[in-house]
Amino acid sequence: MLNLPLSNTPHIYISSNTSRVHHLVSIVPEQTKALFERQVYLFRRIIGDIIKSGLVLVGLQVILFRYFLPALGMHENLIAEVFVGDIFGLGFLFAFKQGVVMHNDIYKHHLLAYYASLPARSSALIGAYLIAMGLPVLTLLLTSGIFGGLFLAPYFTPQISWIGGLFFLGLGTLFLSMLVLTILFLTSEGFFLRGIWPRILSPLFITGGIFFSWHRINAANPDIARFFLLNPALYMTEGAKYFFCANKQNFISPLIAIAVLLSISAIFYFMIDRFYEQKFDFVRRTERKGRKS
Amino acid sequence: MTSFDYKISRFFTISRLIFWRQMKVYQKGLGTMVINYLILWPLLSSLRGSYLAPLMYFGPGSGKKATIILTGNILFQLMILSTHQAMDLIRDDVLSYHVIGGSIWGVIIGRTCAASCFITPFCVGTVLISKYFFGMYFGPSALGMLAITGFIFLGALLFMSVSYALALYLYDFMKVSAYWMRVYMPLLFLGGLWNPLFIMKKAIPSIGYFSVATPFLYVTEGIRQAVISGPEYFSLMRAGVGVIGWAIFFQIILSYLMKKNLDTI
């Protein structure tokens, strides 16, 4: 037998079954930690680029909402609402971009198939991918939210609640990351690049309260407003608007928004777990089949 | 046959062959593209831009203002469709063979024209759906539709030239996406994605004067002149010359990049 270091050869060179089980138990946290550390390492390499991109994009939004759209005739009391919605619009774009990176990770380089063969829990693997997806999106949202909030401060409510607003940026990140990961695990290789934006993200984007607040749609056309309520992304934007904008009574209650977003994220998690097992985790799938038979 | 005659005949043969090859390639995914960009995208963007935006942002009876935004937003569709084609260029292994075996300008003209012909109907479809489903403010003359189609085609030609040049220059998705955020988006913004030039000059004059030097402004000004028409937009002639000039400029850059990166002989 070759005398290779155990960290590189986790379960092949262990002789007895008992010692193998002990060994596996001991290396699961190690593998999990390594998975998370890899994603954090990759994130640290791109964080500067994300902040730069965020500053450019938020700079454009500030010029648009503070100068150009009011010059075209938009009412000034809409600026804060539309800007907060638009931050999540950037989140959608960035989540899609990260999804393409993950897509290459999973389908082009087949890294996920390799990870699935490691003795790490599926929850750890999904958590690592969630971090890889969420950290860049959260960085972009925070950059946009904080800098936009500073430059457009006169248009926001004086009773702005930064804690509540930032919490909803985090919750929005969780929802967007879960959404894109679910689609990534659910769909086929080609569909993600060709079809996810026009068929899934774009409808959620347009009916998600990015461009318009729900109470204004309800005042204009209640039928369309009811249809918008089916979109979970609406609760993400409305929850954030509640904390950033004036006339809080106009927006959907943040408690309802939190309940909807957490429930949907939990459903997404179970879907991801299920599809991960079906598509990538052949060991767990075989074990389940064995137990059934 | 002189050397010049031979080069000209090779250019026309190669560009024609590449054009029809690309058209055959596009036929494969046509059904998906029709659903995505001729049905879903136009319906959703019309719902947002032609119906909800006038009601929410500017009040009832302000269709013209919303149309100003909607016509500028065609840049988004042009950009997404052209980026799709440019990504295919990166993945397409036969490109270097075409460049080595044929004429560089034949490949550029054949590819950009084929892609532009493919993209144009999708964007024209957005305008038509906006007009017929959501009562968009729209130029009534026949010249309006002809001019809109012409400008969308020229816009597609410009976007394809820029996207191909960018793809050949960067050759990596991560770099393309970083450029997309930091270079493409500001260019689109200054190119009238949301506002026409006269609004930019009115709001921040320095940005207005600077944006005249950006390529995409001539596309939006031309489309806005064709759809809404008015003295505040560039004339069709000025906008057309601007778009063609910028398209030729980027095609020259593209030919340089092709020669440098692909023509190993």
Coordinates of C-alpha atoms in Angstrom, one line a residue:
Chain A
M1 CA 0.0 0.0 0.0
L2 CA 1.2 3.5 -0.8
N3 CA 1.9 5.7 2.1
L4 CA 0.0 8.8 0.9
P5 CA -1.2 11.5 3.3
L6 CA -4.7 10.8 4.5
S7 CA -6.1 14.3 3.7
N8 CA -5.6 13.5 0.0
T9 CA -6.8 9.9 0.2
P10 CA -9.8 10.0 2.4
H11 CA -11.3 6.5 2.2
I12 CA -9.4 4.3 -0.1
Y13 CA -6.4 3.2 2.0
I14 CA -8.2 2.4 5.3
S15 CA -8.1 -1.3 6.0
S16 CA -10.8 -2.2 8.4
N17 CA -14.5 -1.1 8.2
T18 CA -14.5 0.3 11.7
S19 CA -11.5 2.5 11.3
R20 CA -12.9 3.7 8.0
V21 CA -16.1 4.9 9.6
H22 CA -14.1 6.6 12.3
H23 CA -11.9 8.2 9.7
L24 CA -14.9 9.4 7.7
V25 CA -16.5 10.9 10.7
S26 CA -13.3 12.8 11.4
I27 CA -12.8 14.1 7.9
V28 CA -16.4 15.3 7.2
P29 CA -15.8 18.6 9.0
E30 CA -12.4 18.9 7.4
Q31 CA -13.9 18.5 3.9
T32 CA -16.8 20.8 4.7
K33 CA -14.4 23.4 6.0
A34 CA -12.2 23.1 2.8
L35 CA -15.3 23.5 0.6
F36 CA -16.3 26.7 2.4
E37 CA -12.7 28.0 2.5
R38 CA -12.4 27.5 -1.3
Q39 CA -15.5 29.6 -1.9
V40 CA -14.4 32.4 0.5
Y41 CA -10.9 32.3 -1.2
L42 CA -12.5 32.7 -4.6
F43 CA -14.7 35.5 -3.3
R44 CA -11.8 37.4 -1.9
R45 CA -10.2 37.3 -5.3
I46 CA -13.1 39.1 -6.9
I47 CA -14.4 41.4 -4.2
G48 CA -12.5 44.4 -5.4
D49 CA -14.0 43.9 -8.9
I50 CA -17.5 43.6 -7.5
I51 CA -17.2 46.8 -5.5
K52 CA -15.8 48.7 -8.5
S53 CA -18.7 47.4 -10.7
G54 CA -21.2 48.2 -8.0
L55 CA -19.9 51.8 -7.7
V56 CA -20.1 52.3 -11.5
L57 CA -23.6 50.9 -11.7
V58 CA -24.9 52.8 -8.6
G59 CA -23.3 56.0 -10.0
L60 CA -25.3 55.5 -13.2
Q61 CA -28.5 54.9 -11.2
V62 CA -27.9 58.0 -9.0
I63 CA -27.6 60.2 -12.1
L64 CA -30.6 58.6 -13.7
F65 CA -32.9 58.9 -10.7
R66 CA -31.7 62.2 -9.4
Y67 CA -31.3 64.1 -12.6
F68 CA -32.5 62.4 -15.8
L69 CA -35.9 60.9 -15.0
P70 CA -37.1 64.0 -13.0
A71 CA -36.0 66.1 -16.1
L72 CA -38.3 63.9 -18.2
G73 CA -41.2 64.5 -15.8
M74 CA -41.0 61.7 -13.2
H75 CA -42.4 62.8 -9.8
E76 CA -39.7 63.3 -7.1
N77 CA -41.6 61.3 -4.5
L78 CA -41.1 58.2 -6.7
I79 CA -37.3 58.4 -6.7
A80 CA -36.6 56.5 -3.4
E81 CA -39.1 53.7 -4.3
V82 CA -37.8 53.1 -7.8
F83 CA -34.2 53.3 -6.7
V84 CA -34.7 50.7 -3.9
G85 CA -36.4 48.4 -6.4
D86 CA -33.6 49.0 -8.9
I87 CA -31.0 47.8 -6.4
F88 CA -32.7 44.4 -6.4
G89 CA -32.8 44.7 -10.2
L90 CA -29.0 44.8 -10.1
G91 CA -29.1 41.9 -7.7
F92 CA -31.1 39.9 -10.4
L93 CA -28.5 40.7 -13.0
F94 CA -25.6 39.8 -10.7
A95 CA -27.2 36.6 -9.5
F96 CA -27.6 35.6 -13.2
K97 CA -23.9 36.4 -13.8
Q98 CA -22.9 34.3 -10.8
G99 CA -25.2 31.6 -12.1
V100 CA -23.2 31.4 -15.3
V101 CA -20.0 31.0 -13.3
M102 CA -21.6 28.2 -11.2
H103 CA -22.9 26.7 -14.5
N104 CA -19.4 26.4 -15.8
D105 CA -18.3 25.0 -12.4
I106 CA -21.0 22.3 -12.5
Y107 CA -21.4 21.4 -16.2
K108 CA -18.2 22.5 -17.9
H109 CA -15.5 21.6 -15.3
H110 CA -17.7 19.0 -13.5
L111 CA -16.5 20.1 -10.1
L112 CA -19.8 19.3 -8.5
A113 CA -19.6 15.7 -9.6
Y114 CA -16.1 15.6 -8.0
Y115 CA -17.4 17.2 -4.7
A116 CA -20.3 14.8 -4.6
S117 CA -17.8 12.0 -4.4
L118 CA -16.2 13.5 -1.3
P119 CA -17.3 12.4 2.2
A120 CA -19.1 15.7 2.9
R121 CA -22.7 16.2 3.7
S122 CA -25.0 17.4 0.9
S123 CA -26.1 20.3 3.1
A124 CA -22.5 21.4 3.4
L125 CA -22.1 21.3 -0.4
I126 CA -25.2 23.3 -1.0
G127 CA -24.2 25.7 1.7
A128 CA -20.8 26.2 0.0
Y129 CA -22.5 26.9 -3.3
L130 CA -24.9 29.2 -1.6
I131 CA -22.0 31.2 -0.2
A132 CA -20.3 31.3 -3.6
M133 CA -23.5 32.7 -5.1
G134 CA -24.6 34.9 -2.2
L135 CA -21.4 36.7 -1.1
P136 CA -20.9 38.5 -4.5
V137 CA -24.6 39.4 -4.8
L138 CA -24.7 40.6 -1.2
T139 CA -21.5 42.7 -1.8
L140 CA -23.1 44.3 -4.8
L141 CA -26.4 45.0 -3.0
L142 CA -24.6 46.5 0.0
T143 CA -22.4 48.7 -2.2
S144 CA -25.4 49.9 -4.2
G145 CA -27.6 50.3 -1.1
I146 CA -25.1 52.2 1.0
F147 CA -23.7 54.5 -1.7
G148 CA -27.1 55.0 -3.3
G149 CA -28.6 55.8 0.1
L150 CA -25.9 58.4 0.8
F151 CA -26.2 60.2 -2.6
L152 CA -30.0 60.1 -2.7
A153 CA -30.5 60.8 1.0
P154 CA -32.8 63.8 0.5
Y155 CA -35.3 61.6 -1.3
F156 CA -35.4 58.8 1.4
T157 CA -37.5 59.0 4.5
P158 CA -35.9 60.8 7.5
Q159 CA -36.9 57.8 9.6
I160 CA -34.8 55.5 7.5
S161 CA -34.1 52.2 9.3
W162 CA -30.7 51.0 8.1
I163 CA -30.8 47.8 10.1
G164 CA -34.2 46.7 8.6
G165 CA -33.1 47.8 5.2
L166 CA -29.8 46.0 5.3
F167 CA -31.6 42.9 6.7
F168 CA -33.8 42.9 3.7
L169 CA -30.8 43.2 1.4
G170 CA -29.5 40.0 3.1
L171 CA -32.8 38.3 2.8
G172 CA -33.0 39.3 -0.9
T173 CA -29.6 37.9 -1.4
L174 CA -30.7 34.6 0.1
F175 CA -33.8 34.4 -2.1
L176 CA -32.0 35.3 -5.3
S177 CA -29.2 32.9 -4.6
M178 CA -31.6 30.1 -3.8
L179 CA -33.7 30.9 -6.9
V180 CA -30.7 30.8 -9.3
L181 CA -29.2 27.7 -7.6
T182 CA -32.6 25.9 -7.8
I183 CA -32.9 26.7 -11.5
L184 CA -29.3 25.6 -12.0
F185 CA -29.8 22.2 -10.4
L186 CA -33.3 21.8 -12.0
T187 CA -32.7 22.6 -15.6
S188 CA -30.5 21.1 -18.3
E189 CA -27.1 22.3 -19.3
G190 CA -28.1 24.4 -22.4
F191 CA -31.3 25.9 -20.9
F192 CA -29.5 27.9 -18.2
L193 CA -27.5 30.0 -20.7
R194 CA -30.2 30.3 -23.3
G195 CA -33.5 30.3 -21.5
I196 CA -33.2 31.3 -17.8
W197 CA -33.2 35.1 -18.4
P198 CA -36.1 35.5 -20.8
R199 CA -38.2 32.7 -19.5
I200 CA -37.7 32.8 -15.7
L201 CA -35.8 35.7 -14.4
S202 CA -37.2 38.3 -16.7
P203 CA -40.9 37.7 -15.7
L204 CA -39.9 37.6 -12.0
F205 CA -37.9 40.8 -12.6
I206 CA -40.7 42.7 -14.3
T207 CA -43.5 41.6 -11.9
G208 CA -41.2 41.8 -8.8
G209 CA -41.8 45.4 -7.8
I210 CA -38.4 46.5 -9.2
F211 CA -39.8 49.3 -11.3
F212 CA -43.1 50.0 -9.5
S213 CA -44.4 49.7 -6.0
W214 CA -47.3 47.4 -5.5
H215 CA -49.7 50.0 -4.0
R216 CA -49.3 52.1 -7.2
I217 CA -50.0 49.1 -9.4
N218 CA -53.0 48.3 -7.2
A219 CA -54.3 51.8 -7.6
A220 CA -53.9 51.7 -11.4
N221 CA -55.1 48.1 -12.1
P222 CA -56.1 45.8 -9.2
D223 CA -56.2 42.7 -11.5
I224 CA -52.6 43.1 -12.5
A225 CA -51.7 43.9 -8.9
R226 CA -53.2 40.6 -7.7
F227 CA -51.1 38.7 -10.3
F228 CA -48.0 40.5 -9.0
L229 CA -48.6 39.1 -5.5
L230 CA -47.8 35.6 -6.8
N231 CA -44.2 36.7 -7.3
P232 CA -42.0 36.1 -4.2
A233 CA -39.5 38.7 -5.5
L234 CA -42.2 41.4 -4.8
Y235 CA -42.0 40.7 -1.1
M236 CA -38.2 41.2 -1.2
T237 CA -38.5 44.7 -2.8
E238 CA -41.5 45.7 -0.8
G239 CA -39.9 44.7 2.5
A240 CA -36.8 46.8 1.7
K241 CA -39.0 49.8 0.6
Y242 CA -40.8 49.7 3.9
F243 CA -37.6 50.5 5.8
F244 CA -36.1 52.9 3.3
C245 CA -39.0 55.0 2.0
A246 CA -41.6 57.3 3.5
N247 CA -45.3 56.4 3.8
K248 CA -44.6 53.0 5.3
Q249 CA -48.3 52.1 5.4
N250 CA -48.3 51.8 1.5
F251 CA -45.9 48.9 1.4
I252 CA -46.5 45.2 2.2
S253 CA -45.8 44.4 5.9
P254 CA -42.2 43.3 6.5
L255 CA -43.4 40.4 8.6
I256 CA -45.4 39.0 5.7
A257 CA -42.4 39.6 3.5
I258 CA -40.1 37.8 5.8
A259 CA -42.5 34.8 6.2
V260 CA -42.9 34.5 2.4
L261 CA -39.2 34.8 1.6
L262 CA -38.1 32.4 4.3
S263 CA -40.8 29.8 3.3
I264 CA -39.9 30.1 -0.4
S265 CA -36.2 29.8 0.4
A266 CA -36.8 26.7 2.5
I267 CA -38.8 25.1 -0.4
F268 CA -35.9 26.0 -2.7
Y269 CA -33.5 24.3 -0.3
F270 CA -35.4 21.0 -0.4
M271 CA -35.7 21.2 -4.1
I272 CA -32.0 21.8 -4.5
D273 CA -31.3 18.9 -2.2
R274 CA -33.6 16.6 -4.1
F275 CA -32.2 17.5 -7.5
Y276 CA -28.6 17.4 -6.3
E277 CA -29.2 13.8 -5.2
Q278 CA -30.9 12.9 -8.4
K279 CA -28.3 14.4 -10.7
F280 CA -25.0 14.3 -8.9
D281 CA -25.0 12.3 -5.7
F282 CA -25.0 8.7 -7.1
V283 CA -24.0 7.2 -3.7
R284 CA -26.9 8.6 -1.8
R285 CA -29.3 7.8 -4.6
T286 CA -28.1 4.2 -4.7
E287 CA -28.4 3.9 -0.9
R288 CA -31.9 5.2 -1.0
K289 CA -32.9 2.8 -3.8
G290 CA -31.3 -0.1 -1.8
R291 CA -33.2 0.8 1.4
K292 CA -36.5 0.9 -0.6
S293 CA -35.9 -2.5 -2.3
Chain B
M1 CA -7.5 38.4 -63.5
T2 CA -5.4 40.9 -61.5
S3 CA -4.6 40.5 -57.9
F4 CA -7.1 43.2 -57.0
D5 CA -9.9 41.5 -58.9
Y6 CA -9.0 38.2 -57.2
K7 CA -9.1 39.8 -53.8
I8 CA -12.5 41.4 -54.5
S9 CA -14.0 38.2 -55.9
R10 CA -12.6 36.2 -52.9
F11 CA -14.1 38.8 -50.5
F12 CA -17.6 38.5 -52.1
T13 CA -17.5 34.7 -52.2
I14 CA -16.3 34.3 -48.6
S15 CA -18.8 36.8 -47.2
R16 CA -21.7 35.2 -49.1
L17 CA -20.7 31.7 -48.0
I18 CA -20.2 32.8 -44.4
F19 CA -23.5 34.7 -44.4
W20 CA -25.5 31.6 -45.5
R21 CA -23.5 29.3 -43.2
Q22 CA -24.5 31.5 -40.2
M23 CA -28.1 31.6 -41.3
K24 CA -28.1 27.8 -41.3
V25 CA -26.5 27.8 -37.9
Y26 CA -29.2 30.2 -36.6
Q27 CA -32.0 28.0 -37.9
K28 CA -31.1 25.3 -35.3
G29 CA -32.2 27.3 -32.2
L30 CA -34.8 29.5 -34.0
G31 CA -37.9 28.1 -32.1
T32 CA -36.4 28.9 -28.7
M33 CA -35.3 32.3 -29.9
V34 CA -38.8 33.1 -31.2
I35 CA -40.4 32.1 -27.9
N36 CA -37.8 34.0 -25.8
Y37 CA -37.3 37.2 -27.8
L38 CA -40.3 37.5 -30.2
I39 CA -43.0 36.6 -27.7
L40 CA -42.0 36.7 -24.0
W41 CA -39.5 39.6 -24.1
P42 CA -41.7 42.0 -26.2
L43 CA -44.8 41.2 -24.1
L44 CA -43.1 41.8 -20.8
S45 CA -41.2 44.9 -21.8
S46 CA -44.3 46.3 -23.4
L47 CA -46.3 45.6 -20.2
R48 CA -43.7 47.5 -18.3
G49 CA -42.7 50.2 -20.7
S50 CA -45.9 50.9 -22.6
Y51 CA -48.6 50.3 -20.0
L52 CA -47.3 50.5 -16.4
A53 CA -44.5 53.1 -16.8
P54 CA -46.7 55.9 -18.2
L55 CA -49.3 55.3 -15.4
M56 CA -46.8 55.1 -12.6
Y57 CA -44.0 57.5 -13.5
F58 CA -45.6 60.3 -15.5
G59 CA -49.3 60.0 -14.9
P60 CA -52.1 59.2 -17.3
G61 CA -51.8 60.4 -20.9
S62 CA -48.1 60.5 -20.9
G63 CA -47.5 57.7 -23.4
K64 CA -45.0 59.8 -25.3
K65 CA -42.6 60.0 -22.4
A66 CA -42.9 56.2 -21.8
T67 CA -42.3 55.7 -25.5
I68 CA -39.1 57.7 -25.2
I69 CA -37.9 55.2 -22.6
L70 CA -39.2 52.1 -24.3
T71 CA -37.5 53.0 -27.6
G72 CA -34.2 53.5 -25.8
N73 CA -34.6 50.2 -24.1
I74 CA -34.3 48.4 -27.4
L75 CA -30.6 48.9 -26.8
F76 CA -30.9 46.2 -24.1
Q77 CA -32.4 43.7 -26.5
L78 CA -29.8 44.5 -29.1
M79 CA -27.1 44.1 -26.5
I80 CA -28.4 40.8 -25.1
L81 CA -28.9 39.2 -28.6
S82 CA -25.5 40.4 -29.9
T83 CA -23.7 39.2 -26.7
H84 CA -25.3 35.7 -27.4
Q85 CA -23.8 35.7 -30.8
A86 CA -20.5 36.9 -29.6
M87 CA -20.3 34.2 -27.0
D88 CA -21.0 31.7 -29.8
L89 CA -18.0 33.2 -31.6
I90 CA -15.7 32.4 -28.7
R91 CA -17.0 28.8 -28.6
D92 CA -16.9 28.5 -32.4
D93 CA -13.8 26.6 -33.4
V94 CA -14.1 27.1 -37.1
L95 CA -13.5 30.9 -36.9
S96 CA -9.7 30.6 -37.1
Y97 CA -10.1 28.2 -40.0
H98 CA -12.4 30.7 -41.8
V99 CA -9.9 33.5 -41.2
I100 CA -6.9 31.6 -42.4
G101 CA -8.7 30.0 -45.4
G102 CA -10.6 33.0 -46.5
S103 CA -10.5 36.8 -46.4
I104 CA -10.7 38.5 -43.0
W105 CA -13.1 41.2 -44.3
G106 CA -15.2 38.5 -46.0
V107 CA -15.6 36.8 -42.6
I108 CA -16.3 40.0 -40.8
I109 CA -18.9 41.3 -43.2
G110 CA -20.5 37.8 -43.6
R111 CA -20.8 37.2 -39.9
T112 CA -21.9 40.7 -38.8
C113 CA -24.5 41.0 -41.6
A114 CA -25.9 37.5 -40.9
A115 CA -26.1 38.2 -37.2
S116 CA -27.7 41.6 -37.8
C117 CA -30.3 40.1 -40.2
F118 CA -31.1 37.5 -37.5
I119 CA -31.4 40.0 -34.7
T120 CA -33.4 42.7 -36.5
P121 CA -36.8 40.9 -36.7
F122 CA -36.8 40.2 -32.9
C123 CA -36.3 43.9 -32.1
V124 CA -38.8 45.1 -34.7
G125 CA -41.2 42.6 -33.1
T126 CA -40.9 44.4 -29.8
V127 CA -41.9 47.7 -31.4
L128 CA -44.9 46.1 -33.2
I129 CA -46.1 44.3 -30.1
S130 CA -45.8 47.5 -28.0
K131 CA -47.8 49.3 -30.6
Y132 CA -50.6 46.7 -31.1
F133 CA -51.0 45.3 -27.7
F134 CA -50.5 48.3 -25.5
G135 CA -51.3 51.3 -27.7
M136 CA -47.9 52.8 -27.9
Y137 CA -47.4 56.3 -29.2
F138 CA -46.2 55.6 -32.7
G139 CA -45.2 57.4 -35.9
P140 CA -48.1 56.8 -38.3
S141 CA -46.3 57.0 -41.7
A142 CA -45.0 54.1 -43.7
L143 CA -41.6 55.7 -43.6
G144 CA -41.7 55.3 -39.8
M145 CA -41.7 51.5 -39.9
L146 CA -39.1 51.4 -42.7
A147 CA -36.9 53.8 -40.8
I148 CA -37.3 51.9 -37.6
T149 CA -36.4 48.6 -39.3
G150 CA -33.4 50.3 -41.0
F151 CA -32.1 51.8 -37.7
I152 CA -32.6 48.6 -35.8
F153 CA -30.6 46.8 -38.5
L154 CA -27.8 49.4 -38.4
G155 CA -27.9 49.2 -34.6
A156 CA -27.6 45.4 -34.7
L157 CA -24.6 45.8 -37.1
L158 CA -22.9 48.2 -34.7
F159 CA -23.6 46.0 -31.7
M160 CA -22.3 42.9 -33.5
S161 CA -19.1 44.7 -34.4
V162 CA -18.6 45.9 -30.8
S163 CA -19.5 42.6 -29.3
Y164 CA -17.3 40.6 -31.7
A165 CA -14.4 43.0 -31.1
L166 CA -14.9 42.7 -27.3
A167 CA -15.1 38.9 -27.4
L168 CA -12.0 38.6 -29.5
Y169 CA -10.1 41.1 -27.3
L170 CA -11.1 39.5 -24.0
Y171 CA -11.7 35.9 -24.9
D172 CA -13.0 35.0 -21.4
F173 CA -16.4 35.1 -19.9
M174 CA -15.3 36.7 -16.6
K175 CA -13.5 39.5 -18.3
V176 CA -16.4 40.0 -20.7
S177 CA -18.8 40.3 -17.7
A178 CA -16.5 42.8 -15.9
Y179 CA -16.3 44.9 -19.1
W180 CA -20.0 44.5 -19.5
M181 CA -20.6 46.1 -16.1
R182 CA -17.9 48.8 -16.2
V183 CA -17.7 49.8 -19.9
Y184 CA -20.8 48.5 -21.7
M185 CA -23.3 49.8 -19.2
P186 CA -22.0 53.4 -19.0
L187 CA -21.8 53.4 -22.8
L188 CA -25.4 52.3 -23.0
F189 CA -26.4 54.8 -20.4
L190 CA -24.8 57.6 -22.2
G191 CA -26.1 56.2 -25.5
G192 CA -29.7 57.1 -24.5
L193 CA -30.8 53.8 -22.9
W194 CA -33.2 55.8 -20.7
N195 CA -33.2 59.3 -21.9
P196 CA -32.7 61.1 -25.2
L197 CA -29.9 63.6 -25.7
F198 CA -32.0 66.7 -25.2
I199 CA -33.0 65.5 -21.7
M200 CA -29.4 64.7 -20.8
K201 CA -28.3 68.2 -22.0
K202 CA -31.1 69.7 -20.0
A203 CA -30.3 67.8 -16.8
I204 CA -26.5 67.8 -16.8
P205 CA -25.1 69.7 -19.9
S206 CA -21.6 68.3 -19.6
I207 CA -22.8 64.7 -19.7
G208 CA -25.0 65.6 -22.7
Y209 CA -22.0 67.0 -24.7
F210 CA -19.9 64.0 -23.7
S211 CA -22.5 61.5 -24.8
V212 CA -22.5 62.8 -28.4
A213 CA -19.1 61.1 -28.7
T214 CA -20.6 57.7 -27.7
P215 CA -21.5 55.2 -30.4
F216 CA -24.9 53.9 -29.3
L217 CA -26.5 57.4 -29.0
Y218 CA -26.9 57.5 -32.8
V219 CA -28.9 54.3 -32.7
T220 CA -31.4 55.5 -30.1
E221 CA -31.7 59.0 -31.6
G222 CA -32.4 57.4 -35.0
I223 CA -35.0 55.0 -33.6
R224 CA -36.6 57.9 -31.6
Q225 CA -36.7 60.1 -34.6
A226 CA -38.4 57.3 -36.6
V227 CA -40.9 56.4 -33.9
I228 CA -41.7 59.7 -32.3
S229 CA -40.2 62.3 -34.7
G230 CA -39.3 65.8 -33.7
P231 CA -36.7 68.5 -34.0
E232 CA -35.2 67.6 -30.6
Y233 CA -33.8 64.3 -32.0
F234 CA -31.0 63.8 -34.5
S235 CA -32.2 63.8 -38.1
L236 CA -32.3 60.4 -39.8
M237 CA -29.4 61.3 -42.0
R238 CA -27.2 62.4 -39.1
A239 CA -28.0 59.4 -37.0
G240 CA -27.5 57.0 -39.9
V241 CA -24.1 58.4 -40.8
G242 CA -23.1 58.3 -37.1
V243 CA -24.2 54.6 -36.7
I244 CA -22.5 53.5 -40.0
G245 CA -19.3 55.5 -39.1
W246 CA -19.1 53.8 -35.7
A247 CA -19.8 50.4 -37.1
I248 CA -17.0 50.8 -39.7
F249 CA -14.7 52.0 -36.9
F250 CA -15.3 48.9 -34.8
Q251 CA -15.1 46.6 -37.8
I252 CA -11.6 48.0 -38.5
I253 CA -10.7 47.2 -34.9
L254 CA -12.2 43.7 -35.3
S255 CA -10.1 43.1 -38.5
Y256 CA -7.0 44.1 -36.6
L257 CA -7.9 41.7 -33.7
M258 CA -8.7 38.9 -36.0
K259 CA -5.4 39.4 -37.8
K260 CA -3.5 39.5 -34.6
N261 CA -5.2 36.7 -32.7
L262 CA -6.4 34.2 -35.4
D263 CA -4.5 34.7 -38.6
T264 CA -1.4 32.7 -37.6
I265 CA -0.1 32.4 -41.2

